[in-house]
Short mmCIF file of C-alpha atoms in Angstrom, two decimals:
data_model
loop_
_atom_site.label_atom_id
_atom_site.label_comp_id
_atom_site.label_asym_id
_atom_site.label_seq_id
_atom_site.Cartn_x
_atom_site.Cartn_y
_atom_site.Cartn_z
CA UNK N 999 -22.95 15.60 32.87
CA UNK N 1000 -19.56 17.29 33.00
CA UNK N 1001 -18.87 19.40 29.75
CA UNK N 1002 -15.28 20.01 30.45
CA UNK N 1003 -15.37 16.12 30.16
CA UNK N 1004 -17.44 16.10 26.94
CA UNK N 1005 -15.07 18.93 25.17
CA UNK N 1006 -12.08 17.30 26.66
CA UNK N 1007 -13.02 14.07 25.00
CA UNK N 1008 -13.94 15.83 21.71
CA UNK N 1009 -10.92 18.17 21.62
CA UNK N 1010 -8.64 14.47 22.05
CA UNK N 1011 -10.70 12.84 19.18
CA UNK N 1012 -10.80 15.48 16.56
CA UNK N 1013 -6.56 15.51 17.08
CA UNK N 1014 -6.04 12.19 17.02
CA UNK N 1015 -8.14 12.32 13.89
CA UNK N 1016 -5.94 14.87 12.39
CA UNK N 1017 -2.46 13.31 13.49
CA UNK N 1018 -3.92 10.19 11.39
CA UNK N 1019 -4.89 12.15 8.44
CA UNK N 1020 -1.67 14.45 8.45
CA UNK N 1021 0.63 10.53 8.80
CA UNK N 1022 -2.08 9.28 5.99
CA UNK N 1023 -3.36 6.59 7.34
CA UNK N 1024 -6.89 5.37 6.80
CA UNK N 1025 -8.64 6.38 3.79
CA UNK N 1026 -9.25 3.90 1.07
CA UNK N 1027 -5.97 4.06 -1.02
CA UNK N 1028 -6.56 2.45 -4.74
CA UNK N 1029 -3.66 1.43 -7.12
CA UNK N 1030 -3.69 2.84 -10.52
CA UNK N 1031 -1.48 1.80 -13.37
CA UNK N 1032 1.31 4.13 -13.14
CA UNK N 1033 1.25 4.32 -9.20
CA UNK N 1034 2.50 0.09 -9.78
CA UNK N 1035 4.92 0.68 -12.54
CA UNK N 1036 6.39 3.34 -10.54
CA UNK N 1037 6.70 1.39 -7.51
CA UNK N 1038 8.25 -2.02 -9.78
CA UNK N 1039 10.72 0.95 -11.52
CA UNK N 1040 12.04 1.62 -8.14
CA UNK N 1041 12.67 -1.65 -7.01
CA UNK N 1042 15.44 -1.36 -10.15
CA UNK N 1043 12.52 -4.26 -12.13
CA UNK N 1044 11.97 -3.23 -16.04
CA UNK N 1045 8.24 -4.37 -16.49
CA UNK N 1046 7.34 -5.48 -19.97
CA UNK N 1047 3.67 -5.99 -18.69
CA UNK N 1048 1.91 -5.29 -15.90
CA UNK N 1049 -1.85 -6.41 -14.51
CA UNK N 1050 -3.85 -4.51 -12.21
CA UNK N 1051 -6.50 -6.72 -9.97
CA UNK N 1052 -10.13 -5.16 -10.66
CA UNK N 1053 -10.53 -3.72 -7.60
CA UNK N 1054 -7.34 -1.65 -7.70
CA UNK N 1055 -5.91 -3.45 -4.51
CA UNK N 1056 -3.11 -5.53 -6.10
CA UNK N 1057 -1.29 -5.71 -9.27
CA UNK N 1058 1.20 -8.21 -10.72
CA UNK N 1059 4.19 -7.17 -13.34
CA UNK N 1060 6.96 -9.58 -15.47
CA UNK N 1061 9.66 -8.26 -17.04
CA UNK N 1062 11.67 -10.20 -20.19
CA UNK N 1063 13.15 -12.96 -17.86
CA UNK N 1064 10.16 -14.08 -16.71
CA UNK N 1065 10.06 -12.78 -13.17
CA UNK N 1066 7.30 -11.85 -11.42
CA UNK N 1067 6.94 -8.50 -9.06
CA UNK N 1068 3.69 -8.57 -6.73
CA UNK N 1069 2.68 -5.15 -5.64
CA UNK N 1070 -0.12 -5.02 -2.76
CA UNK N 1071 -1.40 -3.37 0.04
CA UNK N 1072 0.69 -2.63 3.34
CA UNK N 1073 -1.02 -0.24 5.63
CA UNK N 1074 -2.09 2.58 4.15
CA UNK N 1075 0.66 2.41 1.20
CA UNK N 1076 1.51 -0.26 -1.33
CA UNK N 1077 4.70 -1.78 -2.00
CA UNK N 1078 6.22 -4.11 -4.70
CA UNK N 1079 7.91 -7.97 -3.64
CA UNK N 1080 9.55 -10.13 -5.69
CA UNK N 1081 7.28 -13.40 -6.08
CA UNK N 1082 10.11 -16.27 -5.34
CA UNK N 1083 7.90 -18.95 -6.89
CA UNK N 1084 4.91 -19.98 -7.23
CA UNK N 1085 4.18 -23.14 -4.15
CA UNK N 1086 1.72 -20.61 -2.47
CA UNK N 1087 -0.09 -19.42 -6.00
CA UNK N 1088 -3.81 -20.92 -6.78
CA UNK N 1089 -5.64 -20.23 -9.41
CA UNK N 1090 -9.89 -20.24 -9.15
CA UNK N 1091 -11.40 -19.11 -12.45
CA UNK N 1092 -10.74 -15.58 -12.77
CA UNK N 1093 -8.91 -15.41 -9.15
CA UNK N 1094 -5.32 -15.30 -8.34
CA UNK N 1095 -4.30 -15.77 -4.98
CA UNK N 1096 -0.88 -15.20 -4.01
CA UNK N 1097 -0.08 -16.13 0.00
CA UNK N 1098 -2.29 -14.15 1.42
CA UNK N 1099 -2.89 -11.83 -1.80
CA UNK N 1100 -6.27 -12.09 -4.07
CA UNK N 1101 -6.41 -10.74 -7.26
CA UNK N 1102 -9.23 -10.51 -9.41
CA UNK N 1103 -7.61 -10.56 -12.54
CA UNK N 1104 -10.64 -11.93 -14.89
CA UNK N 1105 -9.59 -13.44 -18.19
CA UNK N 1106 -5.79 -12.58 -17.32
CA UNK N 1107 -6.18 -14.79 -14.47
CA UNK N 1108 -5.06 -17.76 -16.78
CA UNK N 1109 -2.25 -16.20 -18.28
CA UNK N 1110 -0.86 -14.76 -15.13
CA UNK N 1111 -0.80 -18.08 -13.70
CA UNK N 1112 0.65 -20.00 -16.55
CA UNK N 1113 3.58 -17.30 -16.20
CA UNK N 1114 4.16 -18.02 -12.95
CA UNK N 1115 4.34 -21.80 -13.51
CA UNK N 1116 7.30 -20.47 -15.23
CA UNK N 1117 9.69 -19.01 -12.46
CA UNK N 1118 11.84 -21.17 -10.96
CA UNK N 1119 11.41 -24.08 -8.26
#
């Protein structure tokens, strides 16, 4: 076996690995409750409520007119979408799904959906 070969290899691994955790990528990023009000606040959306999906993957947040801000997952870093309306929504007990967004919402699941029965057509 050829150990410049082996260390090569090693040496090229163990900087890609750092180059990925210096960009911070990977990892297993989990939303908490002011990380998605922070990220609705910026998008210039005044939340009156916000729901966080049990796992910490998604969250969903109204403000007073009604409208509805889905923040998920994108990468390695979260960010916060207007929902538009709710065609693509589907509600299965305590499971939200959103395109291609699940939320796990439990008993909220309900009253999530009902509010966004309410945005417009």
């Amino acid at each position: 076996m050829n150990w410049m070969l082996l260390v090569g290899s090693l040496a090229a691994v163990l900087a890609l690995a750092g180059i990925a955790h210096w960009l911070g990528l990977g990892g297993d990023a989990r939303l908490d409750q002011q990380e998605a009000d922070d990220l609705v606040a910026e998008q210039g959306f005044d939340a009156i409520e916000t729901v966080l999906d049990r796992a910490g993957m998604a969250a969903l947040a109204r403000d007073a007119h009604d409208r509805v801000m889905l923040v998920r997952r994108h990468g390695a870093h979260f960010v916060a979408l207007p929902v538009a309306d709710a065609a693509t929504a589907r509600l299965d007990h305590r499971f939200l799904t959103l395109g291609k967004t699940t939320l796990d919402l439990g008993e909220k699941a309900g009253i999530w959906a009902a509010h966004l029965r309410r945005l417009p057509a």
